[in-house]
């Protein structure tokens, strides 16, 4: 690398992109699901979506359907009865009556911890032990109000750092937008990781975050202190740069002046952090 302006360096070579087949080959997609999506921590919901005991929400990781349910803390199970493999929950969310998970096929019944507690209309056999047939558990972690699940094991969990002052755990969903992106998942990650597309695609963004007018990549030999990072007078990332609510309590002066910050928790949680609100994207 060649040294440029203080704090910046220039690349001295090109690096090839990923092979095209990695974006469209079904066999490679299966390998990626096994390596990244089924063995890592995947953000699947917000805690406030299942606020009370007995509340549940169905979520998916790849082709695996899971149930999140509240029983004091949050638990997760594969959405499959242990008897004949029937799907337990077919709608998006709800509340388990009498705090019982009842299979709609043969009415095998589980408590909120996934323990099998009743098998109606079963022919009695001396060798059947209900303790041996709980729902299959899935590891769960929570951070900042987000619920993460890991299908295969329980690897170390490393959430984004440096966001403590924003109080993510105390925030609530204000608006939800669902987009069906017809692209390989890696393209979504790549798009979030760069802003070369921002000037032509997001002119509203670069009007406020003026550093992105040149995709955040000003000339290496320019005096960066002479170029403003944000629109003068702007206090947050809105269409006109004005705030509708006060900034989060406890922010430092630097955090209050940081009108836009992007954080990624691979493979599927992306955060746009502003001093007074946060956009979270779950893929």
PDB file of C-alpha atoms in Angstrom:
ATOM      1  CA  UNK A   1       0.000   0.000   0.000  1.00  0.00           C
ATOM      2  CA  UNK A   2       1.082   3.571  -0.658  1.00  0.00           C
ATOM      3  CA  UNK A   3       0.754   6.221   2.010  1.00  0.00           C
ATOM      4  CA  UNK A   4      -1.464   9.185   1.149  1.00  0.00           C
ATOM      5  CA  UNK A   5      -3.022  11.825   3.343  1.00  0.00           C
ATOM      6  CA  UNK A   6      -2.724  11.254   7.116  1.00  0.00           C
ATOM      7  CA  UNK A   7      -4.914   8.380   8.223  1.00  0.00           C
ATOM      8  CA  UNK A   8      -5.551   7.164   4.675  1.00  0.00           C
ATOM      9  CA  UNK A   9      -3.822   4.685   2.428  1.00  0.00           C
ATOM     10  CA  UNK A  10      -4.114   3.816  -1.241  1.00  0.00           C
ATOM     11  CA  UNK A  11      -4.448   0.309  -2.591  1.00  0.00           C
ATOM     12  CA  UNK A  12      -1.518  -0.729  -4.759  1.00  0.00           C
ATOM     13  CA  UNK A  13      -3.285  -3.672  -6.422  1.00  0.00           C
ATOM     14  CA  UNK A  14      -6.681  -4.911  -7.448  1.00  0.00           C
ATOM     15  CA  UNK A  15      -8.344  -7.806  -5.673  1.00  0.00           C
ATOM     16  CA  UNK A  16     -10.662 -10.101  -7.638  1.00  0.00           C
ATOM     17  CA  UNK A  17     -14.284 -10.410  -6.633  1.00  0.00           C
ATOM     18  CA  UNK A  18     -15.875 -13.701  -5.630  1.00  0.00           C
ATOM     19  CA  UNK A  19     -16.461 -16.223  -8.442  1.00  0.00           C
ATOM     20  CA  UNK A  20     -19.778 -15.699 -10.219  1.00  0.00           C
ATOM     21  CA  UNK A  21     -20.826 -19.272  -9.430  1.00  0.00           C
ATOM     22  CA  UNK A  22     -20.805 -18.431  -5.714  1.00  0.00           C
ATOM     23  CA  UNK A  23     -23.819 -16.206  -6.325  1.00  0.00           C
ATOM     24  CA  UNK A  24     -25.901 -18.618  -8.378  1.00  0.00           C
ATOM     25  CA  UNK A  25     -24.735 -22.217  -7.911  1.00  0.00           C
ATOM     26  CA  UNK A  26     -27.313 -24.136  -5.804  1.00  0.00           C
ATOM     27  CA  UNK A  27     -24.716 -26.513  -4.384  1.00  0.00           C
ATOM     28  CA  UNK A  28     -22.525 -23.634  -3.223  1.00  0.00           C
ATOM     29  CA  UNK A  29     -25.573 -21.968  -1.673  1.00  0.00           C
ATOM     30  CA  UNK A  30     -26.210 -25.115   0.378  1.00  0.00           C
ATOM     31  CA  UNK A  31     -22.589 -25.078   1.576  1.00  0.00           C
ATOM     32  CA  UNK A  32     -22.915 -21.438   2.630  1.00  0.00           C
ATOM     33  CA  UNK A  33     -26.116 -22.150   4.518  1.00  0.00           C
ATOM     34  CA  UNK A  34     -24.356 -24.891   6.462  1.00  0.00           C
ATOM     35  CA  UNK A  35     -21.203 -22.847   7.112  1.00  0.00           C
ATOM     36  CA  UNK A  36     -22.666 -19.439   7.935  1.00  0.00           C
ATOM     37  CA  UNK A  37     -26.406 -19.532   8.518  1.00  0.00           C
ATOM     38  CA  UNK A  38     -26.822 -22.779  10.434  1.00  0.00           C
ATOM     39  CA  UNK A  39     -23.635 -22.567  12.519  1.00  0.00           C
ATOM     40  CA  UNK A  40     -23.672 -18.880  13.443  1.00  0.00           C
ATOM     41  CA  UNK A  41     -25.832 -16.462  15.428  1.00  0.00           C
ATOM     42  CA  UNK A  42     -28.665 -15.172  13.242  1.00  0.00           C
ATOM     43  CA  UNK A  43     -30.796 -12.180  14.234  1.00  0.00           C
ATOM     44  CA  UNK A  44     -34.402 -13.360  13.968  1.00  0.00           C
ATOM     45  CA  UNK A  45     -36.647 -10.932  15.893  1.00  0.00           C
ATOM     46  CA  UNK A  46     -37.004  -8.149  18.443  1.00  0.00           C
ATOM     47  CA  UNK A  47     -37.798  -9.071  22.035  1.00  0.00           C
ATOM     48  CA  UNK A  48     -40.838  -6.786  22.120  1.00  0.00           C
ATOM     49  CA  UNK A  49     -42.491  -8.923  19.432  1.00  0.00           C
ATOM     50  CA  UNK A  50     -43.124 -11.605  22.084  1.00  0.00           C
ATOM     51  CA  UNK A  51     -43.584  -9.494  25.236  1.00  0.00           C
ATOM     52  CA  UNK A  52     -45.637 -11.763  27.532  1.00  0.00           C
ATOM     53  CA  UNK A  53     -45.447 -15.312  28.796  1.00  0.00           C
ATOM     54  CA  UNK A  54     -46.949 -17.672  26.232  1.00  0.00           C
ATOM     55  CA  UNK A  55     -46.453 -15.322  23.288  1.00  0.00           C
ATOM     56  CA  UNK A  56     -44.789 -16.917  20.282  1.00  0.00           C
ATOM     57  CA  UNK A  57     -43.454 -15.984  16.868  1.00  0.00           C
ATOM     58  CA  UNK A  58     -42.507 -18.211  13.942  1.00  0.00           C
ATOM     59  CA  UNK A  59     -39.180 -17.385  12.271  1.00  0.00           C
ATOM     60  CA  UNK A  60     -37.072 -19.019   9.581  1.00  0.00           C
ATOM     61  CA  UNK A  61     -33.353 -19.520   9.046  1.00  0.00           C
ATOM     62  CA  UNK A  62     -32.817 -20.906   5.576  1.00  0.00           C
ATOM     63  CA  UNK A  63     -35.250 -23.789   5.179  1.00  0.00           C
ATOM     64  CA  UNK A  64     -35.492 -24.327   8.949  1.00  0.00           C
ATOM     65  CA  UNK A  65     -38.697 -23.167  10.671  1.00  0.00           C
ATOM     66  CA  UNK A  66     -38.352 -22.179  14.336  1.00  0.00           C
ATOM     67  CA  UNK A  67     -40.671 -21.106  17.138  1.00  0.00           C
ATOM     68  CA  UNK A  68     -39.629 -18.344  19.521  1.00  0.00           C
ATOM     69  CA  UNK A  69     -41.668 -18.299  22.715  1.00  0.00           C
ATOM     70  CA  UNK A  70     -41.652 -16.341  25.945  1.00  0.00           C
ATOM     71  CA  UNK A  71     -41.424 -18.247  29.214  1.00  0.00           C
ATOM     72  CA  UNK A  72     -39.758 -15.749  31.495  1.00  0.00           C
ATOM     73  CA  UNK A  73     -36.862 -15.555  29.050  1.00  0.00           C
ATOM     74  CA  UNK A  74     -37.041 -16.382  25.373  1.00  0.00           C
ATOM     75  CA  UNK A  75     -36.698 -19.950  24.147  1.00  0.00           C
ATOM     76  CA  UNK A  76     -36.502 -21.353  20.627  1.00  0.00           C
ATOM     77  CA  UNK A  77     -37.514 -24.738  19.229  1.00  0.00           C
ATOM     78  CA  UNK A  78     -37.709 -26.388  15.859  1.00  0.00           C
ATOM     79  CA  UNK A  79     -41.277 -25.970  14.629  1.00  0.00           C
ATOM     80  CA  UNK A  80     -41.787 -29.745  14.472  1.00  0.00           C
ATOM     81  CA  UNK A  81     -43.702 -32.180  16.642  1.00  0.00           C
ATOM     82  CA  UNK A  82     -41.683 -35.150  17.913  1.00  0.00           C
ATOM     83  CA  UNK A  83     -44.424 -37.635  16.994  1.00  0.00           C
ATOM     84  CA  UNK A  84     -44.965 -37.474  13.212  1.00  0.00           C
ATOM     85  CA  UNK A  85     -43.007 -34.334  12.397  1.00  0.00           C
ATOM     86  CA  UNK A  86     -46.093 -32.186  11.929  1.00  0.00           C
ATOM     87  CA  UNK A  87     -45.660 -28.413  11.798  1.00  0.00           C
ATOM     88  CA  UNK A  88     -46.693 -26.996  15.177  1.00  0.00           C
ATOM     89  CA  UNK A  89     -47.295 -23.340  14.289  1.00  0.00           C
ATOM     90  CA  UNK A  90     -48.620 -22.471  10.838  1.00  0.00           C
ATOM     91  CA  UNK A  91     -49.332 -18.733  11.312  1.00  0.00           C
ATOM     92  CA  UNK A  92     -46.815 -15.974  11.975  1.00  0.00           C
ATOM     93  CA  UNK A  93     -47.371 -15.384  15.689  1.00  0.00           C
ATOM     94  CA  UNK A  94     -49.820 -15.726  18.534  1.00  0.00           C
ATOM     95  CA  UNK A  95     -50.206 -16.882  22.123  1.00  0.00           C
ATOM     96  CA  UNK A  96     -50.201 -20.450  23.381  1.00  0.00           C
ATOM     97  CA  UNK A  97     -53.460 -21.044  25.253  1.00  0.00           C
ATOM     98  CA  UNK A  98     -52.960 -22.272  28.829  1.00  0.00           C
ATOM     99  CA  UNK A  99     -49.228 -21.997  28.103  1.00  0.00           C
ATOM    100  CA  UNK A 100     -49.342 -25.269  26.230  1.00  0.00           C
ATOM    101  CA  UNK A 101     -47.868 -26.034  22.788  1.00  0.00           C
ATOM    102  CA  UNK A 102     -50.333 -28.440  21.163  1.00  0.00           C
ATOM    103  CA  UNK A 103     -49.633 -30.220  17.890  1.00  0.00           C
ATOM    104  CA  UNK A 104     -52.610 -29.718  15.525  1.00  0.00           C
ATOM    105  CA  UNK A 105     -52.244 -33.240  14.094  1.00  0.00           C
ATOM    106  CA  UNK A 106     -52.307 -35.722  17.001  1.00  0.00           C
ATOM    107  CA  UNK A 107     -52.459 -33.234  19.900  1.00  0.00           C
ATOM    108  CA  UNK A 108     -49.161 -34.137  21.497  1.00  0.00           C
ATOM    109  CA  UNK A 109     -48.735 -31.378  24.077  1.00  0.00           C
ATOM    110  CA  UNK A 110     -45.633 -29.594  25.346  1.00  0.00           C
ATOM    111  CA  UNK A 111     -45.014 -26.954  28.002  1.00  0.00           C
ATOM    112  CA  UNK A 112     -43.241 -23.662  27.246  1.00  0.00           C
ATOM    113  CA  UNK A 113     -39.894 -25.278  28.036  1.00  0.00           C
ATOM    114  CA  UNK A 114     -40.513 -27.828  25.271  1.00  0.00           C
ATOM    115  CA  UNK A 115     -41.131 -30.769  27.581  1.00  0.00           C
ATOM    116  CA  UNK A 116     -43.668 -33.352  26.405  1.00  0.00           C
ATOM    117  CA  UNK A 117     -46.455 -33.432  29.008  1.00  0.00           C
ATOM    118  CA  UNK A 118     -49.369 -35.190  27.318  1.00  0.00           C
ATOM    119  CA  UNK A 119     -50.010 -37.675  24.503  1.00  0.00           C
ATOM    120  CA  UNK A 120     -53.799 -37.970  24.036  1.00  0.00           C
ATOM    121  CA  UNK A 121     -55.203 -41.109  22.415  1.00  0.00           C
ATOM    122  CA  UNK A 122     -51.887 -42.932  22.662  1.00  0.00           C
ATOM    123  CA  UNK A 123     -51.883 -46.687  23.026  1.00  0.00           C
ATOM    124  CA  UNK A 124     -50.089 -47.375  26.301  1.00  0.00           C
ATOM    125  CA  UNK A 125     -46.708 -49.104  26.124  1.00  0.00           C
ATOM    126  CA  UNK A 126     -44.419 -49.815  29.084  1.00  0.00           C
ATOM    127  CA  UNK A 127     -41.265 -48.579  27.374  1.00  0.00           C
ATOM    128  CA  UNK A 128     -42.467 -45.062  26.484  1.00  0.00           C
ATOM    129  CA  UNK A 129     -40.775 -42.246  28.440  1.00  0.00           C
ATOM    130  CA  UNK A 130     -42.174 -38.752  27.784  1.00  0.00           C
ATOM    131  CA  UNK A 131     -38.931 -37.206  29.106  1.00  0.00           C
ATOM    132  CA  UNK A 132     -37.164 -38.631  26.051  1.00  0.00           C
ATOM    133  CA  UNK A 133     -39.267 -36.645  23.570  1.00  0.00           C
ATOM    134  CA  UNK A 134     -38.975 -32.914  24.222  1.00  0.00           C
ATOM    135  CA  UNK A 135     -39.068 -30.437  21.365  1.00  0.00           C
ATOM    136  CA  UNK A 136     -35.686 -29.931  19.760  1.00  0.00           C
ATOM    137  CA  UNK A 137     -34.175 -26.827  21.364  1.00  0.00           C
ATOM    138  CA  UNK A 138     -32.268 -24.131  19.498  1.00  0.00           C
ATOM    139  CA  UNK A 139     -29.699 -21.908  21.208  1.00  0.00           C
ATOM    140  CA  UNK A 140     -30.829 -18.312  21.823  1.00  0.00           C
ATOM    141  CA  UNK A 141     -29.055 -15.097  22.794  1.00  0.00           C
ATOM    142  CA  UNK A 142     -30.390 -11.578  23.234  1.00  0.00           C
ATOM    143  CA  UNK A 143     -28.535  -8.327  22.775  1.00  0.00           C
ATOM    144  CA  UNK A 144     -29.837  -4.790  22.475  1.00  0.00           C
ATOM    145  CA  UNK A 145     -33.416  -6.046  22.250  1.00  0.00           C
ATOM    146  CA  UNK A 146     -32.576  -8.354  19.332  1.00  0.00           C
ATOM    147  CA  UNK A 147     -33.091 -12.120  19.502  1.00  0.00           C
ATOM    148  CA  UNK A 148     -30.396 -14.308  17.933  1.00  0.00           C
ATOM    149  CA  UNK A 149     -30.689 -18.025  17.271  1.00  0.00           C
ATOM    150  CA  UNK A 150     -28.079 -20.637  16.360  1.00  0.00           C
ATOM    151  CA  UNK A 151     -29.285 -23.925  14.932  1.00  0.00           C
ATOM    152  CA  UNK A 152     -26.060 -25.920  15.228  1.00  0.00           C
ATOM    153  CA  UNK A 153     -24.382 -25.619  18.621  1.00  0.00           C
ATOM    154  CA  UNK A 154     -23.666 -22.482  20.628  1.00  0.00           C
ATOM    155  CA  UNK A 155     -20.547 -20.701  19.334  1.00  0.00           C
ATOM    156  CA  UNK A 156     -19.059 -17.568  20.957  1.00  0.00           C
ATOM    157  CA  UNK A 157     -21.325 -14.539  20.592  1.00  0.00           C
ATOM    158  CA  UNK A 158     -19.737 -11.214  19.667  1.00  0.00           C
ATOM    159  CA  UNK A 159     -22.285  -8.413  19.163  1.00  0.00           C
ATOM    160  CA  UNK A 160     -21.459  -5.004  17.666  1.00  0.00           C
ATOM    161  CA  UNK A 161     -19.425  -2.871  20.073  1.00  0.00           C
ATOM    162  CA  UNK A 162     -19.628   0.773  21.033  1.00  0.00           C
ATOM    163  CA  UNK A 163     -23.415   1.159  20.935  1.00  0.00           C
ATOM    164  CA  UNK A 164     -24.124   1.046  24.667  1.00  0.00           C
ATOM    165  CA  UNK A 165     -25.131   4.710  24.920  1.00  0.00           C
ATOM    166  CA  UNK A 166     -27.933   4.273  22.388  1.00  0.00           C
ATOM    167  CA  UNK A 167     -29.947   1.981  24.686  1.00  0.00           C
ATOM    168  CA  UNK A 168     -31.035  -0.414  21.935  1.00  0.00           C
ATOM    169  CA  UNK A 169     -32.684  -2.739  24.446  1.00  0.00           C
ATOM    170  CA  UNK A 170     -35.136  -0.004  25.464  1.00  0.00           C
ATOM    171  CA  UNK A 171     -36.182   0.883  21.924  1.00  0.00           C
ATOM    172  CA  UNK A 172     -39.410  -0.264  20.301  1.00  0.00           C
ATOM    173  CA  UNK A 173     -40.422  -0.882  16.691  1.00  0.00           C
ATOM    174  CA  UNK A 174     -41.877   2.309  15.233  1.00  0.00           C
ATOM    175  CA  UNK A 175     -42.347   1.189  11.649  1.00  0.00           C
ATOM    176  CA  UNK A 176     -41.685  -1.972   9.689  1.00  0.00           C
ATOM    177  CA  UNK A 177     -41.005  -2.276   5.965  1.00  0.00           C
ATOM    178  CA  UNK A 178     -40.725  -5.689   4.278  1.00  0.00           C
ATOM    179  CA  UNK A 179     -38.817  -5.900   0.985  1.00  0.00           C
ATOM    180  CA  UNK A 180     -38.426  -8.974  -1.194  1.00  0.00           C
ATOM    181  CA  UNK A 181     -34.905  -8.659  -2.613  1.00  0.00           C
ATOM    182  CA  UNK A 182     -34.376 -11.011  -5.529  1.00  0.00           C
ATOM    183  CA  UNK A 183     -30.636 -11.451  -5.074  1.00  0.00           C
ATOM    184  CA  UNK A 184     -28.105 -13.715  -3.423  1.00  0.00           C
ATOM    185  CA  UNK A 185     -27.641 -12.823   0.239  1.00  0.00           C
ATOM    186  CA  UNK A 186     -23.973 -11.844  -0.233  1.00  0.00           C
ATOM    187  CA  UNK A 187     -24.996  -9.040  -2.602  1.00  0.00           C
ATOM    188  CA  UNK A 188     -27.066  -7.504   0.187  1.00  0.00           C
ATOM    189  CA  UNK A 189     -24.041  -7.626   2.515  1.00  0.00           C
ATOM    190  CA  UNK A 190     -21.789  -6.131  -0.150  1.00  0.00           C
ATOM    191  CA  UNK A 191     -24.255  -3.357  -0.919  1.00  0.00           C
ATOM    192  CA  UNK A 192     -24.434  -2.393   2.760  1.00  0.00           C
ATOM    193  CA  UNK A 193     -20.634  -2.400   3.058  1.00  0.00           C
ATOM    194  CA  UNK A 194     -19.919   0.321   0.499  1.00  0.00           C
ATOM    195  CA  UNK A 195     -21.309   3.685  -0.512  1.00  0.00           C
ATOM    196  CA  UNK A 196     -19.992   4.018  -4.049  1.00  0.00           C
ATOM    197  CA  UNK A 197     -23.618   3.597  -5.101  1.00  0.00           C
ATOM    198  CA  UNK A 198     -24.858   6.289  -2.716  1.00  0.00           C
ATOM    199  CA  UNK A 199     -24.562   9.431  -4.917  1.00  0.00           C
ATOM    200  CA  UNK A 200     -26.651   8.041  -7.816  1.00  0.00           C
ATOM    201  CA  UNK A 201     -28.962   5.781  -5.790  1.00  0.00           C
ATOM    202  CA  UNK A 202     -29.405   7.672  -2.492  1.00  0.00           C
ATOM    203  CA  UNK A 203     -29.214  11.422  -3.244  1.00  0.00           C
ATOM    204  CA  UNK A 204     -31.313  12.124  -0.127  1.00  0.00           C
ATOM    205  CA  UNK A 205     -28.631  10.465   2.007  1.00  0.00           C
ATOM    206  CA  UNK A 206     -25.684  12.326   0.504  1.00  0.00           C
ATOM    207  CA  UNK A 207     -27.443  15.682   0.883  1.00  0.00           C
ATOM    208  CA  UNK A 208     -27.155  15.173   4.651  1.00  0.00           C
ATOM    209  CA  UNK A 209     -24.036  12.971   4.862  1.00  0.00           C
ATOM    210  CA  UNK A 210     -22.013  15.116   2.491  1.00  0.00           C
ATOM    211  CA  UNK A 211     -18.931  12.899   2.868  1.00  0.00           C
ATOM    212  CA  UNK A 212     -20.737  10.366   0.671  1.00  0.00           C
ATOM    213  CA  UNK A 213     -21.024  12.737  -2.283  1.00  0.00           C
ATOM    214  CA  UNK A 214     -17.781  11.160  -3.449  1.00  0.00           C
ATOM    215  CA  UNK A 215     -18.676   7.825  -1.876  1.00  0.00           C
ATOM    216  CA  UNK A 216     -16.625   8.785   1.180  1.00  0.00           C
ATOM    217  CA  UNK A 217     -13.468   8.408  -0.918  1.00  0.00           C
ATOM    218  CA  UNK A 218     -12.038  11.855  -1.343  1.00  0.00           C
ATOM    219  CA  UNK A 219      -8.699  12.394  -3.041  1.00  0.00           C
ATOM    220  CA  UNK A 220      -5.883  10.879  -1.061  1.00  0.00           C
ATOM    221  CA  UNK A 221      -3.871  14.072  -1.026  1.00  0.00           C
ATOM    222  CA  UNK A 222      -6.702  16.432  -0.039  1.00  0.00           C
ATOM    223  CA  UNK A 223      -6.870  18.145   3.318  1.00  0.00           C
ATOM    224  CA  UNK A 224      -9.806  16.216   4.760  1.00  0.00           C
ATOM    225  CA  UNK A 225     -10.385  18.783   7.492  1.00  0.00           C
ATOM    226  CA  UNK A 226     -11.518  21.237   4.816  1.00  0.00           C
ATOM    227  CA  UNK A 227     -14.417  18.984   3.731  1.00  0.00           C
ATOM    228  CA  UNK A 228     -17.505  18.778   5.985  1.00  0.00           C
ATOM    229  CA  UNK A 229     -18.740  15.295   6.824  1.00  0.00           C
ATOM    230  CA  UNK A 230     -22.363  16.407   7.246  1.00  0.00           C
ATOM    231  CA  UNK A 231     -24.619  19.161   5.971  1.00  0.00           C
ATOM    232  CA  UNK A 232     -24.067  22.307   8.067  1.00  0.00           C
ATOM    233  CA  UNK A 233     -26.796  22.676  10.671  1.00  0.00           C
ATOM    234  CA  UNK A 234     -28.132  19.106  10.277  1.00  0.00           C
ATOM    235  CA  UNK A 235     -28.915  17.289  13.516  1.00  0.00           C
ATOM    236  CA  UNK A 236     -29.952  13.851  12.223  1.00  0.00           C
ATOM    237  CA  UNK A 237     -30.510  11.857   9.049  1.00  0.00           C
ATOM    238  CA  UNK A 238     -33.879  13.034   7.753  1.00  0.00           C
ATOM    239  CA  UNK A 239     -34.796  14.504   4.380  1.00  0.00           C
ATOM    240  CA  UNK A 240     -34.045  18.020   5.609  1.00  0.00           C
ATOM    241  CA  UNK A 241     -31.609  17.157   8.399  1.00  0.00           C
ATOM    242  CA  UNK A 242     -33.887  18.300  11.232  1.00  0.00           C
ATOM    243  CA  UNK A 243     -34.882  16.201  14.233  1.00  0.00           C
ATOM    244  CA  UNK A 244     -38.403  15.342  15.347  1.00  0.00           C
ATOM    245  CA  UNK A 245     -37.323  14.029  18.722  1.00  0.00           C
ATOM    246  CA  UNK A 246     -34.420  14.615  21.137  1.00  0.00           C
ATOM    247  CA  UNK A 247     -31.216  12.588  20.888  1.00  0.00           C
ATOM    248  CA  UNK A 248     -30.734   9.493  22.990  1.00  0.00           C
ATOM    249  CA  UNK A 249     -29.842  10.246  26.583  1.00  0.00           C
ATOM    250  CA  UNK A 250     -26.241   9.656  27.547  1.00  0.00           C
ATOM    251  CA  UNK A 251     -24.658  10.260  24.146  1.00  0.00           C
ATOM    252  CA  UNK A 252     -21.283  11.945  24.115  1.00  0.00           C
ATOM    253  CA  UNK A 253     -20.783  15.161  22.145  1.00  0.00           C
ATOM    254  CA  UNK A 254     -19.117  13.113  19.408  1.00  0.00           C
ATOM    255  CA  UNK A 255     -22.025  10.663  19.260  1.00  0.00           C
ATOM    256  CA  UNK A 256     -24.526  13.529  19.055  1.00  0.00           C
ATOM    257  CA  UNK A 257     -22.565  14.995  16.148  1.00  0.00           C
ATOM    258  CA  UNK A 258     -22.399  11.617  14.370  1.00  0.00           C
ATOM    259  CA  UNK A 259     -25.517  11.850  12.224  1.00  0.00           C
ATOM    260  CA  UNK A 260     -25.058   8.492  10.520  1.00  0.00           C
ATOM    261  CA  UNK A 261     -23.175   5.347  11.473  1.00  0.00           C
ATOM    262  CA  UNK A 262     -23.413   1.933   9.823  1.00  0.00           C
ATOM    263  CA  UNK A 263     -22.795  -1.324  11.689  1.00  0.00           C
ATOM    264  CA  UNK A 264     -22.985  -4.892  10.385  1.00  0.00           C
ATOM    265  CA  UNK A 265     -23.352  -8.125  12.350  1.00  0.00           C
ATOM    266  CA  UNK A 266     -22.786 -10.848   9.781  1.00  0.00           C
ATOM    267  CA  UNK A 267     -24.502 -12.441   8.144  1.00  0.00           C
ATOM    268  CA  UNK A 268     -27.869 -10.722   8.493  1.00  0.00           C
ATOM    269  CA  UNK A 269     -28.176  -7.775  10.903  1.00  0.00           C
ATOM    270  CA  UNK A 270     -27.402  -4.277   9.627  1.00  0.00           C
ATOM    271  CA  UNK A 271     -27.785  -1.118  11.719  1.00  0.00           C
ATOM    272  CA  UNK A 272     -28.035   2.502  10.623  1.00  0.00           C
ATOM    273  CA  UNK A 273     -27.439   4.483  13.791  1.00  0.00           C
ATOM    274  CA  UNK A 274     -28.531   8.107  14.115  1.00  0.00           C
ATOM    275  CA  UNK A 275     -28.416  10.256  17.282  1.00  0.00           C
ATOM    276  CA  UNK A 276     -32.212  10.071  17.727  1.00  0.00           C
ATOM    277  CA  UNK A 277     -33.408   6.885  15.987  1.00  0.00           C
ATOM    278  CA  UNK A 278     -32.073   3.626  14.557  1.00  0.00           C
ATOM    279  CA  UNK A 279     -32.865   1.628  11.417  1.00  0.00           C
ATOM    280  CA  UNK A 280     -32.333  -2.091  11.853  1.00  0.00           C
ATOM    281  CA  UNK A 281     -32.347  -4.435   8.854  1.00  0.00           C
ATOM    282  CA  UNK A 282     -32.821  -8.189   9.341  1.00  0.00           C
ATOM    283  CA  UNK A 283     -32.185 -10.317   6.269  1.00  0.00           C
TER     284      UNK A 283
END
